[in-house]
Each structure stands twice: as structure tokens, then as C-alpha cells.
PDB file of C-alpha atoms in Angstrom:
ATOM      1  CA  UNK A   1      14.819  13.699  10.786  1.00 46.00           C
ATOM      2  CA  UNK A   2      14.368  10.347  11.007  1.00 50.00           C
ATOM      3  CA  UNK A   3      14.268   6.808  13.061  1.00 55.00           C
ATOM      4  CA  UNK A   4      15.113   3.837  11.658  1.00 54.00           C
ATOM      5  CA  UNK A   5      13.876   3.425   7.619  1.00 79.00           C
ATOM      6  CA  UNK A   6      17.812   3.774   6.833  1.00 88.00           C
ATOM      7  CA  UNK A   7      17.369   2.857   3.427  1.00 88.00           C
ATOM      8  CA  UNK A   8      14.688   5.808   2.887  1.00 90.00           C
ATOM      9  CA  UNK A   9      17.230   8.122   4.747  1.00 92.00           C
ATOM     10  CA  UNK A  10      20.271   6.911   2.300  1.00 92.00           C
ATOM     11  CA  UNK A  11      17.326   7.548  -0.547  1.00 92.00           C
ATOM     12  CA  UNK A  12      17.580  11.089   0.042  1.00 94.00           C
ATOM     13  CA  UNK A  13      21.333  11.402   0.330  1.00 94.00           C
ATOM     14  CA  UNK A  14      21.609   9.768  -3.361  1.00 94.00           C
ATOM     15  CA  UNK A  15      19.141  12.464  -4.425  1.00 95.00           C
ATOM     16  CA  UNK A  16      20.760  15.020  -3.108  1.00 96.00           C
ATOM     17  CA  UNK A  17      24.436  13.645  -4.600  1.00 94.00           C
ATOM     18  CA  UNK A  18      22.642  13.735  -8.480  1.00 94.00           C
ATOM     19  CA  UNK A  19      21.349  17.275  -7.750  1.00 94.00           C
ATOM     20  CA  UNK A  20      22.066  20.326 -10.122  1.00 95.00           C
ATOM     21  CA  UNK A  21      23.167  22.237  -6.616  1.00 96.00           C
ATOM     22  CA  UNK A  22      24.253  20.395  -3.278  1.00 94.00           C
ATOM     23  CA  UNK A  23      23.135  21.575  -0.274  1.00 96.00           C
ATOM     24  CA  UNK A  24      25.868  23.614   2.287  1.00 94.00           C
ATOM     25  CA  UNK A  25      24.765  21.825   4.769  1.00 96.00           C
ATOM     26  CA  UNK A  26      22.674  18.037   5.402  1.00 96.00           C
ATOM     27  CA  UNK A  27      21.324  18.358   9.117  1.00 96.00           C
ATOM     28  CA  UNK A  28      20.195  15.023   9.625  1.00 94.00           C
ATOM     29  CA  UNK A  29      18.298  14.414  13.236  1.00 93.00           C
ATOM     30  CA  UNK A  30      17.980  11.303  14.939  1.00 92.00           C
ATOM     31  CA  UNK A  31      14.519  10.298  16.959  1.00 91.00           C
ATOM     32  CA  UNK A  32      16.017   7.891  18.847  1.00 85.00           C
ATOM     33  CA  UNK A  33      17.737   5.892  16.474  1.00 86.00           C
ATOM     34  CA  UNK A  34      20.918   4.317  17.557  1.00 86.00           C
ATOM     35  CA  UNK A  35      22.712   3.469  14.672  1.00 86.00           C
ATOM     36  CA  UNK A  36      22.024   6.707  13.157  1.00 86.00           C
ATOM     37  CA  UNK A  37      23.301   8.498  16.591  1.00 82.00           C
ATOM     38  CA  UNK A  38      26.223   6.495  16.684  1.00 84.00           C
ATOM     39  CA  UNK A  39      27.505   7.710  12.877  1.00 82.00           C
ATOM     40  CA  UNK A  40      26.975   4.013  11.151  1.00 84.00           C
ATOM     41  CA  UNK A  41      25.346   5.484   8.290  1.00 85.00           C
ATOM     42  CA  UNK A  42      27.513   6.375   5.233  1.00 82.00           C
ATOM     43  CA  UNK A  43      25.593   9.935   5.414  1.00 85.00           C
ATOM     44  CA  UNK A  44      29.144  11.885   4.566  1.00 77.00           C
ATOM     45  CA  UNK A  45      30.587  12.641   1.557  1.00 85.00           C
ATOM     46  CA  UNK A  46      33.592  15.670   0.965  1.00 85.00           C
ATOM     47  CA  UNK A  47      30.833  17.635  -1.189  1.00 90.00           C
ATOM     48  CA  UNK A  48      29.209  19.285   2.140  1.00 92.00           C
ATOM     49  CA  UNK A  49      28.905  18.910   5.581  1.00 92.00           C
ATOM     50  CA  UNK A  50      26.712  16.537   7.215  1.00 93.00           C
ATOM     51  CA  UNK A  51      25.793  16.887  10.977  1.00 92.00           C
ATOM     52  CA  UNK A  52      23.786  14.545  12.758  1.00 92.00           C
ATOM     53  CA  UNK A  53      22.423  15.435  16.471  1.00 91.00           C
ATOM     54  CA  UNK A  54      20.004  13.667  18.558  1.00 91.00           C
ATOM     55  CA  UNK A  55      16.712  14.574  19.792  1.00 87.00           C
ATOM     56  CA  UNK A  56      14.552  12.914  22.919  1.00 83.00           C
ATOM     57  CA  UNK A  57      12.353  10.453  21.704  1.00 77.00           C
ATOM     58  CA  UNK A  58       9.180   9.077  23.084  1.00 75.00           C
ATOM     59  CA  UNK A  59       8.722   6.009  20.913  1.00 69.00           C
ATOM     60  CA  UNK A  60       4.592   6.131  20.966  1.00 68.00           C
ATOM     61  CA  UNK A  61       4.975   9.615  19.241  1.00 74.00           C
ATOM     62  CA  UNK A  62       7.498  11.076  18.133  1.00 83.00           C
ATOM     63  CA  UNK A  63       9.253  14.141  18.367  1.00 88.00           C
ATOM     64  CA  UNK A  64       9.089  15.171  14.873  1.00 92.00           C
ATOM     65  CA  UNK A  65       8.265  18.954  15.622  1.00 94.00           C
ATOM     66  CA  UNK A  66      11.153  19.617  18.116  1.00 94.00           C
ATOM     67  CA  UNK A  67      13.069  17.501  15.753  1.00 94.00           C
ATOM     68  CA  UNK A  68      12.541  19.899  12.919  1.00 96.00           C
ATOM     69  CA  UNK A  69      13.689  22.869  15.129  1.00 96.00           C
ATOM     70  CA  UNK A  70      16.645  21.411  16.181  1.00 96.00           C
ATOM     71  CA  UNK A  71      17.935  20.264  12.734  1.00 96.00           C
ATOM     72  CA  UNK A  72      16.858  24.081  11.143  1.00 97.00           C
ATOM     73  CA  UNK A  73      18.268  25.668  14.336  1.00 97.00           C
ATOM     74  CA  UNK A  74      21.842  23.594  13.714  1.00 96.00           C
ATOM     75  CA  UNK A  75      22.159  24.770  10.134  1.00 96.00           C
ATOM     76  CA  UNK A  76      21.175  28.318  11.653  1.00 97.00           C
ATOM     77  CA  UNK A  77      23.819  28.039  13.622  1.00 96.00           C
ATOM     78  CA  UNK A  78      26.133  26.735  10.549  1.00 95.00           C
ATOM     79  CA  UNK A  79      25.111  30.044   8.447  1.00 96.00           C
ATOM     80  CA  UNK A  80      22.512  28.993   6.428  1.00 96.00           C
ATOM     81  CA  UNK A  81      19.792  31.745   5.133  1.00 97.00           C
ATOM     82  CA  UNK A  82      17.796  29.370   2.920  1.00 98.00           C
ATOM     83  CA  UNK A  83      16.553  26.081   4.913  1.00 98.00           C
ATOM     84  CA  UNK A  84      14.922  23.005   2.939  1.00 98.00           C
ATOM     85  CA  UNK A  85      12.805  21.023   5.260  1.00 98.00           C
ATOM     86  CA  UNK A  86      12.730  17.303   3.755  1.00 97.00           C
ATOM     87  CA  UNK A  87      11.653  14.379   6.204  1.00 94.00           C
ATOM     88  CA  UNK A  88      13.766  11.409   6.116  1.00 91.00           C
ATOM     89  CA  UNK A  89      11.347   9.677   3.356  1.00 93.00           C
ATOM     90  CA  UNK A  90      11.806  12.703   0.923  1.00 96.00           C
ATOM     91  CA  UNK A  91      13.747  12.355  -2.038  1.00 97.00           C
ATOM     92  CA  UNK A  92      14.685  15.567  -3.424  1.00 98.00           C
ATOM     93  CA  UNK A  93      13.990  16.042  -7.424  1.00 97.00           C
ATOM     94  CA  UNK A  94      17.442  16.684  -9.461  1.00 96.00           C
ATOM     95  CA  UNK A  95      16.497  20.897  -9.593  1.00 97.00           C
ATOM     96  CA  UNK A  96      14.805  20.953  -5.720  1.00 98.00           C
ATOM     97  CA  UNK A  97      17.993  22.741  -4.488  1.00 98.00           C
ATOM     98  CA  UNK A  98      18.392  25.036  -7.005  1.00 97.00           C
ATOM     99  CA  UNK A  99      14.859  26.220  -8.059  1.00 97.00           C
ATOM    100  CA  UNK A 100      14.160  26.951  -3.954  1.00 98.00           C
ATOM    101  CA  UNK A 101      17.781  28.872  -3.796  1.00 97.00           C
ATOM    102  CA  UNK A 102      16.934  30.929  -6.682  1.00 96.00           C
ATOM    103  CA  UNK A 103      12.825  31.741  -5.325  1.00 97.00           C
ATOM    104  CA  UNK A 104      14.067  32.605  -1.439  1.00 97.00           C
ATOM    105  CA  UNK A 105      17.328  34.376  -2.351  1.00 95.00           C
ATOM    106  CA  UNK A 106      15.656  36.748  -5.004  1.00 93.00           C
ATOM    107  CA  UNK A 107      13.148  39.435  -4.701  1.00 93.00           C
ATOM    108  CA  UNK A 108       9.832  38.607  -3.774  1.00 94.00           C
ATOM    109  CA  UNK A 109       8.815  41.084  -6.479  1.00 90.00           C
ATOM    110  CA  UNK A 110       9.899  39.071  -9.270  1.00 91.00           C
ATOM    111  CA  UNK A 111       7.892  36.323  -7.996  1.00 93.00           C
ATOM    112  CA  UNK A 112       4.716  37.938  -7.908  1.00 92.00           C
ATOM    113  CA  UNK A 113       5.066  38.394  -4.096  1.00 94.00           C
ATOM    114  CA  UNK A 114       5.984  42.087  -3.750  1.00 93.00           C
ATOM    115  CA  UNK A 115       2.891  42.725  -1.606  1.00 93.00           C
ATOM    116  CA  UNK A 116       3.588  39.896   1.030  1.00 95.00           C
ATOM    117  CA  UNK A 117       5.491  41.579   3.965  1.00 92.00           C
ATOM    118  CA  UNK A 118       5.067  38.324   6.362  1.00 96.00           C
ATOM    119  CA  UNK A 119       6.964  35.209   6.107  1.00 98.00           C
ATOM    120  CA  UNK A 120       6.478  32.723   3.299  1.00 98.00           C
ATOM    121  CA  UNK A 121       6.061  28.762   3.102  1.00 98.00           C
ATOM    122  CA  UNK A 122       7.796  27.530  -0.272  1.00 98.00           C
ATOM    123  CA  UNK A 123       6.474  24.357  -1.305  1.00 97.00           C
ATOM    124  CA  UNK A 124       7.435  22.427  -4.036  1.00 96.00           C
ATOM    125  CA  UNK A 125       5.117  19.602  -5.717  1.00 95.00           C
ATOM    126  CA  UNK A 126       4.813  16.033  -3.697  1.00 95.00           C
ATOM    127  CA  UNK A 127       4.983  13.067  -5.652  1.00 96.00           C
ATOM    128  CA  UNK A 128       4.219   9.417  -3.833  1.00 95.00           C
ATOM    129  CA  UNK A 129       6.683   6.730  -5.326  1.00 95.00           C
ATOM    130  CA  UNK A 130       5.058   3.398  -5.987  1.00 91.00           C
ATOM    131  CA  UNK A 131       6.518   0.246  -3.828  1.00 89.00           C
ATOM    132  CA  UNK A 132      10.406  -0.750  -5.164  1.00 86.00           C
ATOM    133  CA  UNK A 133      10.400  -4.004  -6.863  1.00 83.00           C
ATOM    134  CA  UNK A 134      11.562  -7.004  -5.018  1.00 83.00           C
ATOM    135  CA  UNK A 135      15.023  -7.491  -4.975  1.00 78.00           C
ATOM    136  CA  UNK A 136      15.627  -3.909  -6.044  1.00 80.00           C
ATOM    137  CA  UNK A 137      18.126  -1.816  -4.251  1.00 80.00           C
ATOM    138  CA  UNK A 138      17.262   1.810  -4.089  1.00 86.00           C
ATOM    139  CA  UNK A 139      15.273   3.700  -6.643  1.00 92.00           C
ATOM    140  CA  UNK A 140      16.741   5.275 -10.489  1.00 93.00           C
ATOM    141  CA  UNK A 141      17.701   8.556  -9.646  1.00 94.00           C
ATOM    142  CA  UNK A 142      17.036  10.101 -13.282  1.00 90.00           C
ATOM    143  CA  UNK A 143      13.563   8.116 -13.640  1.00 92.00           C
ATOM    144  CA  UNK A 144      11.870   9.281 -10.637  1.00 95.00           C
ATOM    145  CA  UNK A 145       9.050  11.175 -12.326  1.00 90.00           C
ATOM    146  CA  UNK A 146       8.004   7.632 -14.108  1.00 91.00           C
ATOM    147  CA  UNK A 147       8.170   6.321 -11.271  1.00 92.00           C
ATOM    148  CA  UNK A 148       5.633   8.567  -9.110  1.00 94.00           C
ATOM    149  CA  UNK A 149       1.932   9.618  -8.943  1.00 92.00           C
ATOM    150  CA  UNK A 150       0.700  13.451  -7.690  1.00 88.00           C
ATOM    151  CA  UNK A 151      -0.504  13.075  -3.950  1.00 83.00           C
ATOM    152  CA  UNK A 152      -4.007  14.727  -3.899  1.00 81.00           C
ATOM    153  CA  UNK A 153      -4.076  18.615  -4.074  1.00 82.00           C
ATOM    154  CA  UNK A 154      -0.420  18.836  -5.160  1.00 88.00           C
ATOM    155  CA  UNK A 155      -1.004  21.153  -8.307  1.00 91.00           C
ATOM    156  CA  UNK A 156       0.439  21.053 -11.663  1.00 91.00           C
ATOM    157  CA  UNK A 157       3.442  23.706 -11.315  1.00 95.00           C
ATOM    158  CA  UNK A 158       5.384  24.656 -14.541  1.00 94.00           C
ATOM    159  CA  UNK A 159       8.901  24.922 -14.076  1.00 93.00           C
ATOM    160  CA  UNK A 160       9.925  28.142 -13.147  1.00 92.00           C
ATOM    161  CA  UNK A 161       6.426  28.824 -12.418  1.00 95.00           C
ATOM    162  CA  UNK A 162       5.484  30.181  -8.873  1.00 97.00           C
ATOM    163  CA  UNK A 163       1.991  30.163  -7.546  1.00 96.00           C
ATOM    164  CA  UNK A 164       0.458  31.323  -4.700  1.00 96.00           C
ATOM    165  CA  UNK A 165      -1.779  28.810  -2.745  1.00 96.00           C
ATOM    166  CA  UNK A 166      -4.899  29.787  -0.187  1.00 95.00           C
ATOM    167  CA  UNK A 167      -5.514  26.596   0.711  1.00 94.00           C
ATOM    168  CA  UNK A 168      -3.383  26.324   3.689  1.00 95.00           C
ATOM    169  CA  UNK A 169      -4.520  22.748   4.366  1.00 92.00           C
ATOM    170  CA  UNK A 170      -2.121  21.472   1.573  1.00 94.00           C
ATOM    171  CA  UNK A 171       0.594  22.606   3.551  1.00 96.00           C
ATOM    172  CA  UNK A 172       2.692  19.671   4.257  1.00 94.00           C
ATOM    173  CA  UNK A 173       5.932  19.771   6.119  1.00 96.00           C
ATOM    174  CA  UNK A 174       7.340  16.576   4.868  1.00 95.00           C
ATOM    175  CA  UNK A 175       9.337  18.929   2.408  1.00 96.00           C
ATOM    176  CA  UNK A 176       9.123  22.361   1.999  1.00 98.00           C
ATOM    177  CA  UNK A 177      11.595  25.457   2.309  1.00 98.00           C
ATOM    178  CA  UNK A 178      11.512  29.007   4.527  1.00 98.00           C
ATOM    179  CA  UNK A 179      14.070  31.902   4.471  1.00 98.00           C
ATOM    180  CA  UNK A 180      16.093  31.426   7.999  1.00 98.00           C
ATOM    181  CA  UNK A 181      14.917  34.852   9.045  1.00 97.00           C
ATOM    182  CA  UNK A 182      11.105  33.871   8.051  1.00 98.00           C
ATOM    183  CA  UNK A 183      11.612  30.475  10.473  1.00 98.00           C
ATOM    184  CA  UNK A 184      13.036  32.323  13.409  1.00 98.00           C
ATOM    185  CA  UNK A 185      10.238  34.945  12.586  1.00 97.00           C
ATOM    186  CA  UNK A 186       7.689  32.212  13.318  1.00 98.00           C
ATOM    187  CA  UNK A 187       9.577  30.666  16.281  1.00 97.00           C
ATOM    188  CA  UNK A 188       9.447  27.328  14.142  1.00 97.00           C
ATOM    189  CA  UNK A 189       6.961  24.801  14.902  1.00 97.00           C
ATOM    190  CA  UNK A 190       5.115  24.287  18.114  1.00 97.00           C
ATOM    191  CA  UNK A 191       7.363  21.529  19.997  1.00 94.00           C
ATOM    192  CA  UNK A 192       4.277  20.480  21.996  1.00 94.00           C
ATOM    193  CA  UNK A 193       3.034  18.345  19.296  1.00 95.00           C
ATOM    194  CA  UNK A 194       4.321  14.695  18.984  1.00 92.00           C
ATOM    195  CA  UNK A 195       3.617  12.069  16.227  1.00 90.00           C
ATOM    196  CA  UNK A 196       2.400  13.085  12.793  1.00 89.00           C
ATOM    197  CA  UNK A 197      -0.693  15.812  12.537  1.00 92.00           C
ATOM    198  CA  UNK A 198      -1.408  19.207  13.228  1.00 96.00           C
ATOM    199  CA  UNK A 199       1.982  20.043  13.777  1.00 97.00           C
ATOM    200  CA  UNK A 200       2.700  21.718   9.959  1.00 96.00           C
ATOM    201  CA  UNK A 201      -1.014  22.949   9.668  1.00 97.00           C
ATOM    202  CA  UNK A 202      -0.021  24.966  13.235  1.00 98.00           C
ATOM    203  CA  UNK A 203       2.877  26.388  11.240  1.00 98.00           C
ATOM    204  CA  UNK A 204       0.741  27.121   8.419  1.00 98.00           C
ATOM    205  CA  UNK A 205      -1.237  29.435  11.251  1.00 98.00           C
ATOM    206  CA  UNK A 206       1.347  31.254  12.476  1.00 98.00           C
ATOM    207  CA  UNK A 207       2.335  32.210   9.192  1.00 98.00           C
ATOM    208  CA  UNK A 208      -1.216  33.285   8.237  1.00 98.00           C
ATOM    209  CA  UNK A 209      -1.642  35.143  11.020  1.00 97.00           C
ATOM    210  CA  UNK A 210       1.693  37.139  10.989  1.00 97.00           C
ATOM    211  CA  UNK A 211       0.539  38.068   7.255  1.00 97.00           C
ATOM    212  CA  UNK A 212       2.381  35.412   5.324  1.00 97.00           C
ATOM    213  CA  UNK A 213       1.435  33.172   2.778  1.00 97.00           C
ATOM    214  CA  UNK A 214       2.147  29.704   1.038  1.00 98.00           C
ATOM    215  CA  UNK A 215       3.284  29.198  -2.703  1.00 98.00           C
ATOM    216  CA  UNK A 216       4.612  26.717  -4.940  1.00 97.00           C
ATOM    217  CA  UNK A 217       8.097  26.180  -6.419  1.00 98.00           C
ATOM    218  CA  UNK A 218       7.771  24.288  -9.762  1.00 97.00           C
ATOM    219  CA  UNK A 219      10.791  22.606 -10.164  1.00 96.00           C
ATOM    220  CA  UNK A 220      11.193  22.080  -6.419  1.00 97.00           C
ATOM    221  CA  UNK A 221       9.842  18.470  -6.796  1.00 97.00           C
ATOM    222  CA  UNK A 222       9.582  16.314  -3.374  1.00 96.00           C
ATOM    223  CA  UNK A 223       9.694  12.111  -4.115  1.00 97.00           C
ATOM    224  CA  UNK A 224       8.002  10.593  -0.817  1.00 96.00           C
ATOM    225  CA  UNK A 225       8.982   7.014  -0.606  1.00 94.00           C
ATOM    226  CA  UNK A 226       5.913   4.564   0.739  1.00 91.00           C
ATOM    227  CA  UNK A 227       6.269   4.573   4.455  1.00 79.00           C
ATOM    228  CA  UNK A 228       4.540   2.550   7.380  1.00 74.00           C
ATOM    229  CA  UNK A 229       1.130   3.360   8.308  1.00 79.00           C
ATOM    230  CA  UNK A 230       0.910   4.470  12.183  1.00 82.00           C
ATOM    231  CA  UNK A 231      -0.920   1.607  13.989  1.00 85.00           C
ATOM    232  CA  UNK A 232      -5.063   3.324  14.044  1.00 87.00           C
ATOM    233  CA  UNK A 233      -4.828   3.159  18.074  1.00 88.00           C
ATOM    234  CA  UNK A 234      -1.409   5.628  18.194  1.00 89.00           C
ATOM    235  CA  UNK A 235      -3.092   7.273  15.088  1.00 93.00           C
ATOM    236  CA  UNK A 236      -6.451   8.165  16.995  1.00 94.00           C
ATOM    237  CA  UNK A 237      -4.804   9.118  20.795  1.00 93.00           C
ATOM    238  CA  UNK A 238      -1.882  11.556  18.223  1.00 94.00           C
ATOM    239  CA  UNK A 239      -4.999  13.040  16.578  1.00 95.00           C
ATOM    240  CA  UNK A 240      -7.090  14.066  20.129  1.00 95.00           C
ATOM    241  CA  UNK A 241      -3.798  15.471  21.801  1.00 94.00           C
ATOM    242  CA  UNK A 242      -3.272  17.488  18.765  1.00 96.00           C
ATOM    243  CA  UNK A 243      -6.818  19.033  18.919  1.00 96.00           C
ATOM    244  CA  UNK A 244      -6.197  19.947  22.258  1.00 96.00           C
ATOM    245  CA  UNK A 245      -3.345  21.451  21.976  1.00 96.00           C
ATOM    246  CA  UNK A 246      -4.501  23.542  18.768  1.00 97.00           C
ATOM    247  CA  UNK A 247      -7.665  24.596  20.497  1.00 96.00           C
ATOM    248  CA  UNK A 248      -5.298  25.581  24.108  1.00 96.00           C
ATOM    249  CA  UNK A 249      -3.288  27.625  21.130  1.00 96.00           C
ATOM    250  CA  UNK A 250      -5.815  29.624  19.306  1.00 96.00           C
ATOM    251  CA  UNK A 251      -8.818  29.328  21.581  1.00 95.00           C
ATOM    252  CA  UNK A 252     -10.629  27.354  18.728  1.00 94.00           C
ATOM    253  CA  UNK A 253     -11.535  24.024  17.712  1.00 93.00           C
ATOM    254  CA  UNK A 254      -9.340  22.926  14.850  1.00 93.00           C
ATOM    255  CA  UNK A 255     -11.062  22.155  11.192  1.00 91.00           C
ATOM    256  CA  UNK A 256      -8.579  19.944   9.228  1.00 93.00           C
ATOM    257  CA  UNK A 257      -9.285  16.958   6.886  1.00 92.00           C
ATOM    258  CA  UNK A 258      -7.639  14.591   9.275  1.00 94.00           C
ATOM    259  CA  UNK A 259      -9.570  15.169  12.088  1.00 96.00           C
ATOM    260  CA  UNK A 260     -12.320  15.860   9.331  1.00 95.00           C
ATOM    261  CA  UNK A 261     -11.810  11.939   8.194  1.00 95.00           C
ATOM    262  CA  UNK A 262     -11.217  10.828  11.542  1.00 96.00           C
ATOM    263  CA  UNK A 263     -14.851  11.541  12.843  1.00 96.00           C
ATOM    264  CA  UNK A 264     -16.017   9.985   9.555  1.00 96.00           C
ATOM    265  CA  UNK A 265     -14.597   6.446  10.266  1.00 95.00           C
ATOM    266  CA  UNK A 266     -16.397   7.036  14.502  1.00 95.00           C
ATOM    267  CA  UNK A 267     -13.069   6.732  15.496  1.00 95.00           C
ATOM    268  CA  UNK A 268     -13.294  10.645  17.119  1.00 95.00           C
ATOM    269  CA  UNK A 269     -15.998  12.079  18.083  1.00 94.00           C
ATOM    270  CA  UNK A 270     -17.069  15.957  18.047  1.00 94.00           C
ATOM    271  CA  UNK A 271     -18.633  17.685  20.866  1.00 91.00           C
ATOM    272  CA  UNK A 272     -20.893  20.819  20.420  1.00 88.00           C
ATOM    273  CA  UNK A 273     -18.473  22.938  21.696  1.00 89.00           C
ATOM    274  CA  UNK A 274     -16.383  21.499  18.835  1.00 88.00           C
ATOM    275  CA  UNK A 275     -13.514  19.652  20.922  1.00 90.00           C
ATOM    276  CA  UNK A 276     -12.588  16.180  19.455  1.00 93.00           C
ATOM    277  CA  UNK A 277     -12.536  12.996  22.198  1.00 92.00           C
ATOM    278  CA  UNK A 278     -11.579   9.220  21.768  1.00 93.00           C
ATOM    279  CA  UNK A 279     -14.818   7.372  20.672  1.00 89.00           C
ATOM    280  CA  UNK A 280     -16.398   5.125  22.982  1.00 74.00           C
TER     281      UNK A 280
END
């Protein structure tokens, strides 16, 4: 899903074109984004389908939970059984597609996984790409690795390696993958959260709770192109909603490194009942 940042958007649709296996299906969701809407994006090509529905949009946060439902719920709808979750600024790596078809579709046994009977997050490595050049159009498809530095806590994964994470705050939903009948397990993510926070580390609950767990896909690489930094007053008012809404969800007070840094910098505060507020 996306709004605006067309070039990012077209970013991913050249990774997935080099890819060792192209998707069945590129459900693409606009946040209020007109020329997206409107089909003035060379998104197609006769190598798979690409759909591209509309969400509502709220421009001081937006919808990018509900967003996520709707485009997993269209390729539902198309027949998928294996959905890759990649936000707009995602790249996919040249094997992403094919190492996460060949995890989800197999048994969890020979993954290591023959004990988990709950659903399963599939995440494959992040890697931040640097600025492009000036004057640069788009970024080398088969140099992407030089190109990019590990975000922090994204291990080292072997190909063909998979490895089981208990960390659940790594989870990040910029770009990960879930079996269609894990996702619907779950009910996807909580649509009451809008802007950029605790929506995946909700997710990362449910699936905890139900029994899941999270794991790594080496191969399954995820390029995140730089993006713009939320302005720190939309930042700080997305951050207190979200607390709220986690604690009204689980009847506790959330413990995540955001709102963890956000207290830090006196920009939230912490009550001793552990509920975050606006600073003074």
C-alpha cells in the first residue's frame, strides 16, 4: 500500500520483474493517492495480475492497517494461499518470492517447526538502502546487497536457513509473509490503528497468544528504500492513540522500544498506572 512516493512503488515492481518467481498476484492499495487510484502508474505487465483498490484515507494518519487487510483480503479473494506483505518502499530481493513459497507451502516439519500448531509470521532479513545518487533513476537491481546496510536486530540468516525468533519486537510488517489460512486465523491486523506503530507489534500478539511464532526466511531479503520521516508532532499524537488502543485491547500497558524511546526524548510521558500521555 502506498500514497504518493511513486518512484519507491515502481522500485518494487522492477524487483519483482528480475525475481527468480513472480508473484500470481500484485495487490497494490492506494491511501488516498489519486494518480495511483486513477491507474496512471505503469504497475501492469502480462506476467501477473495487478489490482489496485482504494482505501479511506485520513491524511494525518494513515490507514496503513485496514490498508493491509484489504490488499491481503483481495488476493484472498483472487486464490492466493501464500501472501507476501511488502509496503510500498520494499524492494523485494531476486529469491524473496521463491524462498517464502517454498517455507509456507512445505511442511512445517522440515523447517524445524513441527511443534508449532498456531499461525506463523515469516520474515525475511531487512536491509535499509543508502540515498540514490543525484541524477540517478531507480536503483541496480542485481547490486542491491552493495548497496544496503542490516537495520538493527535483523539477523544474519544463511540461505536456506530458517530460524526461529522470540523476540517479537523485531517483528516488522513493512515486509513479511503468512499462509492465507494463518491471516484469516488472526483476523489480520487491528484496523483501529492509523499511522505507523503498534499496529504489526499487535499482530505479533495475536499470533503469540493463539500459540504461533515468528521466524526468519534467509533468502527472503526485504530492500527498504529511505523514506520521509513523520513530522515529531503526528509522530508523538500516532504513538499515544496507539497505547490506548493496545492497552483497551489487552487490558495492559504496552512495552515497545518506540514508546520505550519516545519517553526518553520527554516527548511521552508514563503514568504509574503505566498509560502513555502527550508531554506537557
Amino acid at each position: 500500500m502506498t500514497r504518493g512516493r511513486h518512484e519507491q512503488l515502481l522500485g518494487q515492481v522492477d524487483g519483482l520483474s528480475v525475481g527468480s518467481r513472480p508473484p500470481f498476484m500484485h495487490s497494490v492499495v492506494s491511501m488516498g493517492d489519486r494518480d495511483l487510484t486513477r491507474g496512471r502508474l505503469p504497475l501492469g505487465t502480462d506476467r501477473w495480475r495487478t489490482v489496485v483498490r482504494p482505501v479511506p484515507t485520513d491524511r494525518r494518519a494513515l490507514p496503513l492497517a485496514a490498508a493491509r487487510n484489504l490488499a491481503a483480503q483481495e488476493a484472498i479473494d483472487g486464490g492466493a494461499e501464500v501472501l507476501v506483505f511488502l509496503d510500498g518502499d520494499i524492494i523485494p530481493g531476486s529469491r524473496t518470492l521463491e524462498r517464502y513459497a517454498e517455507v509456507l507451502t512445505g511442511p512445517r516439519a522440515s523447517v524445524g517447526l513441527a511443534d508449532v500448531d498456531g499461525p506463523v509470521l515469516w520474515c525475511g532479513p531487512i536491509l535499509q538502502l543508502e540515498p540514490l545518487e543525484p541524477g540517478a533513476v531507480g536503483y541496480p537491481m542485481r547490486r542491491l546487497n552493495t548497496l544496503a546496510r542490516r537495520t538493527p536486530g535483523t539477523p544474519r540468516v544463511r540461505v536456506g536457513e530458517v530460524r526461529v525468533e522470540e523476540r517479537w519486537e523485531l517483528f516488522r510488517a513493512v515486509a513479511f509473509a503468512m499462509t492465507t489460512e494463518d491471516f484469516l486465523a488472526t483476523g489480520g491486523f487491528h484496523p483501529g490503528y492509523t499511522g505507523h506503530g503498534l499496529e504489526d507489534a499487535d499482530l505479533a500478539e495475536v499470533v503469540r497468544r493463539a500459540g504461533g511464532t515468528m521466524a526468519w526466511v534467509g533468502g527472503a531479503t526485504a530492500y527498504l528504500q529511505p523514506g520521509q520521516q513523520v513530522a515529531p508532532e503526528h509522530e508523538v499524537r500516532i504513538a499515544a492513540n496507539h497505547a490506548r488502543i493496545w492497552r483497551e485491547r489487552w487490558d495492559e500497558s504496552a512495552n515497545h522500544p518506540w514508546l520505550t524511546r519516545l519517553v526518553a526524548e520527554g516527548r511521552l510521558t508514563r503514568g504509574q498506572d503505566g498509560s502513555y500521555s502527550l508531554a506537557a
